[in-house]
Amino acid sequence: MFRRIFGASDSSSAPSGGGGGGGGSKVNTTLDQLTKLKETATNLQKREELLWKKVNEELEKAKEFTRQKNKRAALQALKRKKMLEAQADNIGNSVLRVLEQIDLLEASQVTAMTVQAMKQGAAQLKSNLKENNIEDVDKVMDDINEQTDNMRAVQEALGQPLAGSAYDEDDLDAELAELEALGEEEEAASLEAQMLAPAVPNRPLVMPSAPVAAKPAAPARSKEEEELAALEAEMALA
């Protein structure tokens, strides 16, 4: 029964002896084993589903025989149900073991790939260090320091004053002192001139007023106009 479920072992798929196997063949072997285990788990799960289906069928038969008062047939159906349940439980446990093995194998594959990658990285690092040993690094650093010193010397040379353009600091200080003394003398002379100048009274500035035009005199009234005005006054009093 288990040979039909798991399949007959193939001697050609077994890893051959000897230590000449490479990393690629190991990966392929692991993938092949994972494929077989997953196929086995699928077949076991199908078998388990079929058994539980038969368990339900035997249970329905037992119920039917019970309704028919056929006790013997009902007991036979229950016995077959118990047997099928035991087989389904065993296959369920086998499925769990196969799935566990699949998980372990996948984890081991990841670990193997990680270790292989780390080995390759370490080998590459070792090769790089051989190409760039400490003596080469020291030589490169010496060259860089030498070129840096040369560049610094060139910059200092470019920063030097031109020939004939050097100045005596003492002469510059003496000339500056003369300019300061001259400025102080000019300031003192200006202050003295202001003190000797006559004082100007501080009077308010009076501006001349603008001429005001005289109002024209009223023209003299004639005798008739005076009589008329007197008459108007009398009429107003009447």
mmCIF file of N, CA and C in Angstrom, residues 3 5 8 12 14 26 35 67-68 85 99-100 120 132 135 138 145 161 168 171 188 200 203-204 231 234-235:
data_model
loop_
_atom_site.group_PDB
_atom_site.id
_atom_site.type_symbol
_atom_site.label_atom_id
_atom_site.label_comp_id
_atom_site.label_asym_id
_atom_site.label_seq_id
_atom_site.Cartn_x
_atom_site.Cartn_y
_atom_site.Cartn_z
ATOM 1 N N ARG A 3 3.946 1.485 -0.866
ATOM 2 C CA ARG A 3 4.716 1.577 -2.098
ATOM 3 C C ARG A 3 3.898 2.255 -3.184
ATOM 4 N N ILE A 5 1.598 4.500 -2.605
ATOM 5 C CA ILE A 5 1.424 5.911 -2.230
ATOM 6 C C ILE A 5 2.703 6.703 -2.465
ATOM 7 N N ALA A 8 7.828 3.655 -5.915
ATOM 8 C CA ALA A 8 9.023 2.821 -5.766
ATOM 9 C C ALA A 8 10.245 3.698 -5.846
ATOM 10 N N SER A 12 18.490 5.232 -9.698
ATOM 11 C CA SER A 12 19.240 6.219 -10.485
ATOM 12 C C SER A 12 19.186 7.595 -9.875
ATOM 13 N N ALA A 14 19.334 8.268 -6.638
ATOM 14 C CA ALA A 14 20.096 8.336 -5.396
ATOM 15 C C ALA A 14 21.429 8.975 -5.680
ATOM 16 N N LYS A 26 24.198 19.511 -5.886
ATOM 17 C CA LYS A 26 23.530 19.400 -4.597
ATOM 18 C C LYS A 26 22.216 20.174 -4.602
ATOM 19 N N THR A 35 10.540 18.213 -4.700
ATOM 20 C CA THR A 35 9.447 17.933 -5.637
ATOM 21 C C THR A 35 8.773 16.599 -5.311
ATOM 22 N N ARG A 67 -32.514 2.677 11.084
ATOM 23 C CA ARG A 67 -33.922 2.999 10.837
ATOM 24 C C ARG A 67 -34.687 1.761 10.358
ATOM 25 N N GLN A 68 -33.945 0.874 9.658
ATOM 26 C CA GLN A 68 -34.578 -0.364 9.174
ATOM 27 C C GLN A 68 -34.579 -1.468 10.230
ATOM 28 N N GLU A 85 -11.596 5.366 9.685
ATOM 29 C CA GLU A 85 -11.136 6.508 10.481
ATOM 30 C C GLU A 85 -9.690 6.311 10.943
ATOM 31 N N LEU A 99 5.167 16.990 5.443
ATOM 32 C CA LEU A 99 5.210 18.463 5.394
ATOM 33 C C LEU A 99 6.331 19.014 6.282
ATOM 34 N N GLU A 100 6.527 18.380 7.447
ATOM 35 C CA GLU A 100 7.614 18.796 8.326
ATOM 36 C C GLU A 100 8.971 18.574 7.653
ATOM 37 N N GLN A 120 31.787 32.177 -1.160
ATOM 38 C CA GLN A 120 32.209 32.870 -2.367
ATOM 39 C C GLN A 120 32.629 34.307 -2.056
ATOM 40 N N ASN A 132 45.611 43.913 -3.516
ATOM 41 C CA ASN A 132 45.889 45.184 -2.851
ATOM 42 C C ASN A 132 46.448 44.884 -1.454
ATOM 43 N N GLU A 135 51.534 46.664 1.505
ATOM 44 C CA GLU A 135 52.667 47.408 0.950
ATOM 45 C C GLU A 135 52.213 48.344 -0.159
ATOM 46 N N ASP A 138 50.490 51.301 1.451
ATOM 47 C CA ASP A 138 51.453 52.240 2.026
ATOM 48 C C ASP A 138 52.125 53.069 0.946
ATOM 49 N N ASN A 145 50.826 61.726 0.021
ATOM 50 C CA ASN A 145 51.419 62.707 0.940
ATOM 51 C C ASN A 145 52.491 63.544 0.249
ATOM 52 N N PRO A 161 55.556 87.780 -2.157
ATOM 53 C CA PRO A 161 55.511 89.068 -2.881
ATOM 54 C C PRO A 161 56.534 89.089 -4.001
ATOM 55 N N ASP A 168 59.254 98.501 3.875
ATOM 56 C CA ASP A 168 59.793 98.567 5.230
ATOM 57 C C ASP A 168 58.664 98.950 6.169
ATOM 58 N N ASP A 171 59.183 102.355 7.974
ATOM 59 C CA ASP A 171 58.875 103.539 7.160
ATOM 60 C C ASP A 171 57.382 103.774 7.075
ATOM 61 N N ALA A 188 43.259 121.415 15.262
ATOM 62 C CA ALA A 188 43.480 122.446 16.286
ATOM 63 C C ALA A 188 43.390 123.844 15.695
ATOM 64 N N VAL A 200 28.340 136.700 16.663
ATOM 65 C CA VAL A 200 27.191 137.234 15.922
ATOM 66 C C VAL A 200 25.972 137.105 16.804
ATOM 67 N N ARG A 203 19.827 137.165 16.853
ATOM 68 C CA ARG A 203 18.558 137.876 16.800
ATOM 69 C C ARG A 203 17.642 137.199 15.804
ATOM 70 N N PRO A 204 16.360 137.299 16.115
ATOM 71 C CA PRO A 204 15.436 136.702 15.138
ATOM 72 C C PRO A 204 15.407 137.494 13.849
ATOM 73 N N LEU A 231 -34.891 162.388 2.453
ATOM 74 C CA LEU A 231 -36.304 162.128 2.191
ATOM 75 C C LEU A 231 -36.630 160.665 2.475
ATOM 76 N N GLU A 234 -37.021 160.218 6.214
ATOM 77 C CA GLU A 234 -38.251 160.730 6.745
ATOM 78 C C GLU A 234 -39.408 159.825 6.444
ATOM 79 N N MET A 235 -39.409 159.268 5.246
ATOM 80 C CA MET A 235 -40.481 158.367 4.852
ATOM 81 C C MET A 235 -40.416 157.064 5.703
#
